[in-house]
Amino acid sequence: MGKYILKRVAMAIVTIWAIITITFFLMHAVPGDPFSKEGGKMPKVVYENLVKQYGLDKPLSEQYVIYLKNVAKFDFGRSMKSDVETVNQMIKRGFPVSARLGLQALCISLILGPLLGTFAAINQNKAADYVATVIAIIGVSVPSFVLGALFIQITATYFKGFPIGGWGSFKHTILPSLALSLMTLAYMARLMRSTMLEVLNQDYIKTARSKGIANKVVIFKHAVRNAILPIISSLGTSATNLLVGSFVIEKIFGIPGLGMFFVTSINNRDYPLIMGTTIFYSSILVFMILIVDILYMIIDPRIKLADGGE
């Protein structure tokens, strides 16, 4: 177990380094700099001082080494477009908002997705199965920003007084959480349905039923435990997408989360903020995948470790 975890941690570190390197050089490969749009409007001396202040006048290789050293100290630098906050401070301020929204959406998906998929599987080719399938298809096919706009329209029309934007009380989080969760919920429901159908046809399930074990016990104690494994294996990516991939929903509902900073940094070509948010996003994704790999190994004892043990 220890060797397996150490190996996975080492792979995670290498992955993050690769992401930093690729993002850094791709970002600098784009012609111009963060001040190029303003270069014609400001005095040349001011423009040159800004470029020098942020080290953009140094060779690219030297900039890369300096940035790696700073990242090793968990210092993402100062935003080129903000005079009052560092990138670390902006992440610290925006991430809790995005995290709360993402966690609520994840809880909705984890509860309703597998339940909907299980319900569809045990009622295969019946009306309940068709209804669940249609809901799942709509959730996967319709973008979250369309659902968000639809929720706002319905709420504003039929539930006047209910908050449809902004950030404050728990009520403000309900609509964006639902809009954000539906795609992941639908994906989990479809995945759970297909794997549940396979598990229900396995010999050990048929044997358990032949022994007279109650159907509810067979389904929820034996079948669900194995059918839910693919959902667990995809949980890392799903959780990360919900935690930090809500910038469209944040824009629609006027939520001051980290996603708004990310969009702004791209539009402004704010190198430190682009790099900081990208590394932060990537680190969460890699960490979640690491946790899921370990959980998957614990839940399914058939998985072989790198050293050949179980």
mmCIF file of C-alpha atoms in Angstrom:
data_model
loop_
_atom_site.group_PDB
_atom_site.id
_atom_site.type_symbol
_atom_site.label_atom_id
_atom_site.label_comp_id
_atom_site.label_asym_id
_atom_site.label_seq_id
_atom_site.Cartn_x
_atom_site.Cartn_y
_atom_site.Cartn_z
ATOM 1 C CA MET A 1 0.000 0.000 0.000
ATOM 2 C CA GLY A 2 2.761 2.451 0.973
ATOM 3 C CA LYS A 3 4.776 1.877 -2.197
ATOM 4 C CA TYR A 4 1.675 2.250 -4.327
ATOM 5 C CA ILE A 5 0.769 5.589 -2.711
ATOM 6 C CA LEU A 6 4.331 6.920 -3.026
ATOM 7 C CA LYS A 7 4.397 5.982 -6.692
ATOM 8 C CA ARG A 8 1.087 7.716 -7.315
ATOM 9 C CA VAL A 9 2.251 10.842 -5.465
ATOM 10 C CA ALA A 10 5.431 10.943 -7.569
ATOM 11 C CA MET A 11 3.372 10.633 -10.751
ATOM 12 C CA ALA A 12 1.108 13.430 -9.541
ATOM 13 C CA ILE A 13 4.064 15.764 -8.991
ATOM 14 C CA VAL A 14 5.458 15.008 -12.452
ATOM 15 C CA THR A 15 2.030 15.620 -13.982
ATOM 16 C CA ILE A 16 1.700 19.015 -12.317
ATOM 17 C CA TRP A 17 5.211 19.980 -13.462
ATOM 18 C CA ALA A 18 4.328 18.995 -17.028
ATOM 19 C CA ILE A 19 1.146 21.091 -16.892
ATOM 20 C CA ILE A 20 3.081 24.094 -15.580
ATOM 21 C CA THR A 21 5.696 23.752 -18.316
ATOM 22 C CA ILE A 22 3.244 23.304 -21.186
ATOM 23 C CA THR A 23 0.984 26.137 -20.020
ATOM 24 C CA PHE A 24 3.914 28.505 -19.471
ATOM 25 C CA PHE A 25 5.421 28.083 -22.925
ATOM 26 C CA LEU A 26 2.082 27.991 -24.757
ATOM 27 C CA MET A 27 1.025 31.199 -23.031
ATOM 28 C CA HIS A 28 4.235 32.979 -24.011
ATOM 29 C CA ALA A 29 4.048 31.622 -27.564
ATOM 30 C CA VAL A 30 1.132 33.943 -28.287
ATOM 31 C CA PRO A 31 2.431 37.160 -29.906
ATOM 32 C CA GLY A 32 2.457 40.280 -27.780
ATOM 33 C CA ASP A 33 2.297 40.744 -24.016
ATOM 34 C CA PRO A 34 -0.276 41.810 -21.372
ATOM 35 C CA PHE A 35 0.544 45.457 -22.008
ATOM 36 C CA SER A 36 0.551 45.368 -25.813
ATOM 37 C CA LYS A 37 -3.032 46.661 -26.034
ATOM 38 C CA GLU A 38 -2.097 49.575 -23.844
ATOM 39 C CA GLY A 39 1.361 50.065 -25.275
ATOM 40 C CA GLY A 40 0.158 52.563 -27.860
ATOM 41 C CA LYS A 41 -1.772 54.597 -25.296
ATOM 42 C CA MET A 42 0.842 54.893 -22.560
ATOM 43 C CA PRO A 43 4.264 56.576 -22.715
ATOM 44 C CA LYS A 44 6.996 54.324 -24.003
ATOM 45 C CA VAL A 45 8.984 54.728 -20.791
ATOM 46 C CA VAL A 46 6.033 53.556 -18.692
ATOM 47 C CA TYR A 47 5.488 50.589 -20.993
ATOM 48 C CA GLU A 48 9.149 49.568 -20.788
ATOM 49 C CA ASN A 49 9.140 49.930 -16.988
ATOM 50 C CA LEU A 50 6.098 47.652 -16.686
ATOM 51 C CA VAL A 51 7.679 45.012 -18.906
ATOM 52 C CA LYS A 52 10.853 45.177 -16.824
ATOM 53 C CA GLN A 53 8.952 45.152 -13.525
ATOM 54 C CA TYR A 54 7.270 41.831 -14.358
ATOM 55 C CA GLY A 55 10.457 40.323 -15.829
ATOM 56 C CA LEU A 56 9.098 40.050 -19.354
ATOM 57 C CA ASP A 57 12.338 41.528 -20.711
ATOM 58 C CA LYS A 58 14.310 38.475 -19.541
ATOM 59 C CA PRO A 59 14.963 35.434 -21.749
ATOM 60 C CA LEU A 60 12.054 32.989 -21.691
ATOM 61 C CA SER A 61 14.169 30.220 -20.163
ATOM 62 C CA GLU A 62 15.153 32.501 -17.282
ATOM 63 C CA GLN A 63 11.536 33.516 -16.728
ATOM 64 C CA TYR A 64 10.603 29.835 -16.604
ATOM 65 C CA VAL A 65 13.242 28.986 -13.967
ATOM 66 C CA ILE A 66 12.230 31.978 -11.828
ATOM 67 C CA TYR A 67 8.581 30.992 -12.040
ATOM 68 C CA LEU A 68 9.287 27.392 -11.032
ATOM 69 C CA LYS A 69 11.196 28.636 -7.981
ATOM 70 C CA ASN A 70 8.289 30.847 -6.987
ATOM 71 C CA VAL A 71 5.743 28.066 -7.478
ATOM 72 C CA ALA A 72 7.853 25.809 -5.263
ATOM 73 C CA LYS A 73 7.279 28.439 -2.550
ATOM 74 C CA PHE A 74 3.533 28.500 -3.388
ATOM 75 C CA ASP A 75 3.931 32.064 -4.644
ATOM 76 C CA PHE A 76 1.980 32.725 -7.836
ATOM 77 C CA GLY A 77 3.045 36.352 -8.033
ATOM 78 C CA ARG A 78 1.052 39.566 -8.423
ATOM 79 C CA SER A 79 -1.710 40.079 -10.938
ATOM 80 C CA MET A 80 -0.716 42.364 -13.792
ATOM 81 C CA LYS A 81 -4.158 43.965 -13.843
ATOM 82 C CA SER A 82 -4.803 44.324 -10.108
ATOM 83 C CA ASP A 83 -2.963 46.828 -7.982
ATOM 84 C CA VAL A 84 -4.310 45.619 -4.646
ATOM 85 C CA GLU A 85 -4.215 41.801 -4.660
ATOM 86 C CA THR A 86 -1.751 39.028 -5.368
ATOM 87 C CA VAL A 87 -2.829 35.932 -7.276
ATOM 88 C CA ASN A 88 -2.764 33.940 -4.026
ATOM 89 C CA GLN A 89 -5.147 36.427 -2.421
ATOM 90 C CA MET A 90 -7.503 36.305 -5.418
ATOM 91 C CA ILE A 91 -7.574 32.505 -5.310
ATOM 92 C CA LYS A 92 -8.127 32.574 -1.545
ATOM 93 C CA ARG A 93 -11.069 34.933 -2.009
ATOM 94 C CA GLY A 94 -12.696 33.283 -5.021
ATOM 95 C CA PHE A 95 -12.204 29.568 -4.437
ATOM 96 C CA PRO A 96 -14.413 29.162 -1.311
ATOM 97 C CA VAL A 97 -17.351 30.498 -3.312
ATOM 98 C CA SER A 98 -16.718 28.144 -6.244
ATOM 99 C CA ALA A 99 -16.017 25.258 -3.855
ATOM 100 C CA ARG A 100 -19.288 25.690 -1.998
ATOM 101 C CA LEU A 101 -21.226 25.806 -5.237
ATOM 102 C CA GLY A 102 -19.348 22.798 -6.618
ATOM 103 C CA LEU A 103 -19.719 20.713 -3.455
ATOM 104 C CA GLN A 104 -23.451 21.275 -3.375
ATOM 105 C CA ALA A 105 -23.706 20.287 -7.029
ATOM 106 C CA LEU A 106 -21.561 17.205 -6.365
ATOM 107 C CA CYS A 107 -23.775 16.111 -3.473
ATOM 108 C CA ILE A 108 -26.870 16.452 -5.657
ATOM 109 C CA SER A 109 -25.214 14.420 -8.423
ATOM 110 C CA LEU A 110 -23.936 11.674 -6.102
ATOM 111 C CA ILE A 111 -27.298 11.233 -4.426
ATOM 112 C CA LEU A 112 -29.705 11.512 -7.334
ATOM 113 C CA GLY A 113 -27.524 10.149 -10.165
ATOM 114 C CA PRO A 114 -26.945 6.594 -8.847
ATOM 115 C CA LEU A 115 -30.506 6.436 -7.481
ATOM 116 C CA LEU A 116 -31.964 7.404 -10.845
ATOM 117 C CA GLY A 117 -29.710 4.908 -12.656
ATOM 118 C CA THR A 118 -30.560 2.089 -10.233
ATOM 119 C CA PHE A 119 -34.266 2.887 -10.491
ATOM 120 C CA ALA A 120 -34.050 2.739 -14.284
ATOM 121 C CA ALA A 121 -32.122 -0.550 -14.273
ATOM 122 C CA ILE A 122 -34.504 -2.434 -11.980
ATOM 123 C CA ASN A 123 -37.413 -1.199 -14.115
ATOM 124 C CA GLN A 124 -35.794 -1.961 -17.476
ATOM 125 C CA ASN A 125 -38.032 -1.407 -20.516
ATOM 126 C CA LYS A 126 -40.815 -0.017 -18.352
ATOM 127 C CA ALA A 127 -42.253 3.494 -18.191
ATOM 128 C CA ALA A 128 -40.013 4.417 -15.260
ATOM 129 C CA ASP A 129 -36.947 3.377 -17.250
ATOM 130 C CA TYR A 130 -37.956 5.518 -20.217
ATOM 131 C CA VAL A 131 -38.642 8.555 -18.028
ATOM 132 C CA ALA A 132 -35.276 8.213 -16.269
ATOM 133 C CA THR A 133 -33.504 7.783 -19.613
ATOM 134 C CA VAL A 134 -35.126 10.906 -21.061
ATOM 135 C CA ILE A 135 -34.106 12.921 -17.993
ATOM 136 C CA ALA A 136 -30.532 11.653 -18.325
ATOM 137 C CA ILE A 137 -30.390 12.461 -22.049
ATOM 138 C CA ILE A 138 -31.677 15.994 -21.432
ATOM 139 C CA GLY A 139 -29.117 16.511 -18.686
ATOM 140 C CA VAL A 140 -26.238 15.388 -20.903
ATOM 141 C CA SER A 141 -27.403 17.144 -24.070
ATOM 142 C CA VAL A 142 -28.488 20.551 -22.774
ATOM 143 C CA PRO A 143 -25.592 22.846 -21.711
ATOM 144 C CA SER A 144 -25.565 24.064 -18.128
ATOM 145 C CA PHE A 145 -25.809 27.723 -19.163
ATOM 146 C CA VAL A 146 -29.053 26.977 -21.051
ATOM 147 C CA LEU A 147 -30.480 25.199 -18.008
ATOM 148 C CA GLY A 148 -29.353 28.080 -15.822
ATOM 149 C CA ALA A 149 -31.114 30.630 -18.021
ATOM 150 C CA LEU A 150 -34.218 28.411 -18.074
ATOM 151 C CA PHE A 151 -34.233 28.136 -14.295
ATOM 152 C CA ILE A 152 -33.966 31.909 -14.002
ATOM 153 C CA GLN A 153 -36.871 32.389 -16.419
ATOM 154 C CA ILE A 154 -39.125 29.884 -14.647
ATOM 155 C CA THR A 155 -38.262 31.190 -11.191
ATOM 156 C CA ALA A 156 -38.737 34.821 -12.150
ATOM 157 C CA THR A 157 -42.114 33.993 -13.702
ATOM 158 C CA TYR A 158 -43.664 31.586 -11.201
ATOM 159 C CA PHE A 159 -41.668 32.020 -7.969
ATOM 160 C CA LYS A 160 -41.337 35.760 -7.608
ATOM 161 C CA GLY A 161 -39.318 36.764 -4.583
ATOM 162 C CA PHE A 162 -36.978 33.772 -4.844
ATOM 163 C CA PRO A 163 -33.384 34.943 -5.520
ATOM 164 C CA ILE A 164 -32.257 34.325 -9.095
ATOM 165 C CA GLY A 165 -28.804 35.865 -8.843
ATOM 166 C CA GLY A 166 -26.110 37.163 -6.566
ATOM 167 C CA TRP A 167 -24.482 35.481 -3.603
ATOM 168 C CA GLY A 168 -25.433 35.510 0.051
ATOM 169 C CA SER A 169 -27.884 33.123 1.704
ATOM 170 C CA PHE A 170 -28.421 29.429 1.022
ATOM 171 C CA LYS A 171 -31.343 30.312 -1.255
ATOM 172 C CA HIS A 172 -28.920 32.006 -3.638
ATOM 173 C CA THR A 173 -27.079 28.699 -4.128
ATOM 174 C CA ILE A 174 -30.063 26.488 -4.997
ATOM 175 C CA LEU A 175 -30.608 27.397 -8.652
ATOM 176 C CA PRO A 176 -26.914 27.522 -9.678
ATOM 177 C CA SER A 177 -26.217 24.247 -7.830
ATOM 178 C CA LEU A 178 -29.040 22.499 -9.679
ATOM 179 C CA ALA A 179 -27.989 23.920 -13.046
ATOM 180 C CA LEU A 180 -24.377 22.932 -12.447
ATOM 181 C CA SER A 181 -25.192 19.422 -11.225
ATOM 182 C CA LEU A 182 -27.553 18.216 -13.952
ATOM 183 C CA MET A 183 -24.931 17.228 -16.519
ATOM 184 C CA THR A 184 -22.891 15.224 -13.995
ATOM 185 C CA LEU A 185 -26.081 13.806 -12.487
ATOM 186 C CA ALA A 186 -27.249 12.624 -15.900
ATOM 187 C CA TYR A 187 -23.845 11.116 -16.709
ATOM 188 C CA MET A 188 -23.802 9.195 -13.421
ATOM 189 C CA ALA A 189 -27.371 8.011 -13.961
ATOM 190 C CA ARG A 190 -26.610 6.621 -17.422
ATOM 191 C CA LEU A 191 -23.397 5.012 -16.236
ATOM 192 C CA MET A 192 -25.105 3.500 -13.197
ATOM 193 C CA ARG A 193 -27.941 2.124 -15.310
ATOM 194 C CA SER A 194 -25.637 0.367 -17.781
ATOM 195 C CA THR A 195 -23.334 -1.116 -15.129
ATOM 196 C CA MET A 196 -26.283 -2.080 -12.935
ATOM 197 C CA LEU A 197 -27.847 -4.032 -15.800
ATOM 198 C CA GLU A 198 -24.583 -5.939 -16.268
ATOM 199 C CA VAL A 199 -24.261 -6.697 -12.564
ATOM 200 C CA LEU A 200 -27.870 -7.897 -12.246
ATOM 201 C CA ASN A 201 -27.132 -10.554 -14.886
ATOM 202 C CA GLN A 202 -24.080 -11.892 -13.055
ATOM 203 C CA ASP A 203 -24.161 -15.435 -11.668
ATOM 204 C CA TYR A 204 -23.660 -14.414 -8.030
ATOM 205 C CA ILE A 205 -26.765 -12.199 -8.198
ATOM 206 C CA LYS A 206 -28.810 -15.054 -9.633
ATOM 207 C CA THR A 207 -27.453 -17.361 -6.914
ATOM 208 C CA ALA A 208 -28.374 -14.900 -4.174
ATOM 209 C CA ARG A 209 -31.905 -14.654 -5.508
ATOM 210 C CA SER A 210 -32.213 -18.427 -5.789
ATOM 211 C CA LYS A 211 -31.359 -18.685 -2.083
ATOM 212 C CA GLY A 212 -34.403 -16.604 -1.266
ATOM 213 C CA ILE A 213 -32.588 -13.415 -0.268
ATOM 214 C CA ALA A 214 -34.886 -10.422 -0.397
ATOM 215 C CA ASN A 215 -34.672 -8.496 -3.665
ATOM 216 C CA LYS A 216 -33.918 -5.204 -1.888
ATOM 217 C CA VAL A 217 -30.982 -6.808 -0.093
ATOM 218 C CA VAL A 218 -29.655 -8.284 -3.333
ATOM 219 C CA ILE A 219 -29.866 -4.942 -5.128
ATOM 220 C CA PHE A 220 -28.652 -2.496 -2.509
ATOM 221 C CA LYS A 221 -26.183 -4.689 -0.625
ATOM 222 C CA HIS A 222 -24.624 -6.710 -3.428
ATOM 223 C CA ALA A 223 -25.408 -5.236 -6.854
ATOM 224 C CA VAL A 224 -25.046 -1.529 -6.085
ATOM 225 C CA ARG A 225 -21.647 -2.008 -4.434
ATOM 226 C CA ASN A 226 -20.150 -3.380 -7.651
ATOM 227 C CA ALA A 227 -22.164 -1.275 -10.078
ATOM 228 C CA ILE A 228 -21.060 1.963 -8.456
ATOM 229 C CA LEU A 229 -17.325 1.313 -9.002
ATOM 230 C CA PRO A 230 -17.181 3.036 -12.422
ATOM 231 C CA ILE A 231 -18.792 6.117 -10.864
ATOM 232 C CA ILE A 232 -16.167 6.141 -8.129
ATOM 233 C CA SER A 233 -13.383 5.854 -10.702
ATOM 234 C CA SER A 234 -14.724 8.922 -12.523
ATOM 235 C CA LEU A 235 -15.392 10.842 -9.327
ATOM 236 C CA GLY A 236 -12.074 12.710 -9.417
ATOM 237 C CA THR A 237 -12.730 14.326 -12.776
ATOM 238 C CA SER A 238 -16.415 14.916 -12.015
ATOM 239 C CA ALA A 239 -15.673 16.525 -8.659
ATOM 240 C CA THR A 240 -13.005 18.795 -10.126
ATOM 241 C CA ASN A 241 -15.241 19.881 -12.989
ATOM 242 C CA LEU A 242 -17.943 20.830 -10.521
ATOM 243 C CA LEU A 243 -15.586 22.477 -8.040
ATOM 244 C CA VAL A 244 -13.711 24.687 -10.475
ATOM 245 C CA GLY A 245 -15.562 24.391 -13.773
ATOM 246 C CA SER A 246 -18.513 26.590 -12.922
ATOM 247 C CA PHE A 247 -17.363 29.852 -14.525
ATOM 248 C CA VAL A 248 -20.306 29.931 -16.971
ATOM 249 C CA ILE A 249 -22.819 29.359 -14.184
ATOM 250 C CA GLU A 250 -21.032 31.948 -12.052
ATOM 251 C CA LYS A 251 -21.319 34.451 -14.885
ATOM 252 C CA ILE A 252 -25.034 33.812 -15.434
ATOM 253 C CA PHE A 253 -25.986 34.032 -11.761
ATOM 254 C CA GLY A 254 -23.511 36.794 -10.900
ATOM 255 C CA ILE A 255 -21.505 34.671 -8.467
ATOM 256 C CA PRO A 256 -18.096 36.079 -7.398
ATOM 257 C CA GLY A 257 -16.173 32.815 -7.686
ATOM 258 C CA LEU A 258 -12.779 31.751 -8.964
ATOM 259 C CA GLY A 259 -14.184 31.029 -12.410
ATOM 260 C CA MET A 260 -14.789 34.736 -12.937
ATOM 261 C CA PHE A 261 -11.129 35.451 -12.218
ATOM 262 C CA PHE A 262 -10.082 32.778 -14.705
ATOM 263 C CA VAL A 263 -12.199 34.231 -17.506
ATOM 264 C CA THR A 264 -10.966 37.741 -16.732
ATOM 265 C CA SER A 265 -7.334 36.623 -16.716
ATOM 266 C CA ILE A 266 -7.655 35.124 -20.204
ATOM 267 C CA ASN A 267 -9.304 38.228 -21.630
ATOM 268 C CA ASN A 268 -6.644 40.457 -20.061
ATOM 269 C CA ARG A 269 -3.738 38.113 -20.795
ATOM 270 C CA ASP A 270 -2.823 38.360 -17.128
ATOM 271 C CA TYR A 271 0.062 35.841 -17.107
ATOM 272 C CA PRO A 272 0.393 35.368 -13.316
ATOM 273 C CA LEU A 273 -3.359 34.943 -12.846
ATOM 274 C CA ILE A 274 -3.662 32.567 -15.807
ATOM 275 C CA MET A 275 -0.806 30.438 -14.503
ATOM 276 C CA GLY A 276 -1.970 30.586 -10.899
ATOM 277 C CA THR A 277 -5.551 29.530 -11.596
ATOM 278 C CA THR A 278 -4.429 26.856 -14.084
ATOM 279 C CA ILE A 279 -1.975 25.336 -11.601
ATOM 280 C CA PHE A 280 -4.576 25.520 -8.849
ATOM 281 C CA TYR A 281 -7.193 23.814 -11.036
ATOM 282 C CA SER A 282 -4.717 21.158 -12.152
ATOM 283 C CA SER A 283 -3.511 20.435 -8.630
ATOM 284 C CA ILE A 284 -7.064 19.822 -7.459
ATOM 285 C CA LEU A 285 -7.724 17.518 -10.409
ATOM 286 C CA VAL A 286 -4.539 15.511 -9.862
ATOM 287 C CA PHE A 287 -5.179 15.303 -6.118
ATOM 288 C CA MET A 288 -8.752 14.084 -6.641
ATOM 289 C CA ILE A 289 -7.607 11.444 -9.123
ATOM 290 C CA LEU A 290 -4.997 10.295 -6.590
ATOM 291 C CA ILE A 291 -7.616 9.985 -3.841
ATOM 292 C CA VAL A 292 -10.024 8.145 -6.139
ATOM 293 C CA ASP A 293 -7.321 5.666 -7.223
ATOM 294 C CA ILE A 294 -6.627 4.827 -3.588
ATOM 295 C CA LEU A 295 -10.335 4.536 -2.731
ATOM 296 C CA TYR A 296 -10.954 2.382 -5.786
ATOM 297 C CA MET A 297 -8.178 0.033 -4.705
ATOM 298 C CA ILE A 298 -9.626 -0.231 -1.186
ATOM 299 C CA ILE A 299 -13.189 -0.863 -2.361
ATOM 300 C CA ASP A 300 -12.244 -3.432 -4.998
ATOM 301 C CA PRO A 301 -9.700 -5.905 -3.542
ATOM 302 C CA ARG A 302 -9.206 -7.484 -6.965
ATOM 303 C CA ILE A 303 -7.051 -4.536 -8.059
ATOM 304 C CA LYS A 304 -3.360 -5.438 -8.098
ATOM 305 C CA LEU A 305 -0.812 -3.074 -6.689
ATOM 306 C CA ALA A 306 2.400 -2.199 -8.451
ATOM 307 C CA ASP A 307 4.437 -4.566 -6.260
ATOM 308 C CA GLY A 308 2.225 -7.497 -7.165
ATOM 309 C CA GLY A 309 0.269 -7.606 -3.916
ATOM 310 C CA GLU A 310 -3.415 -7.206 -3.311
#
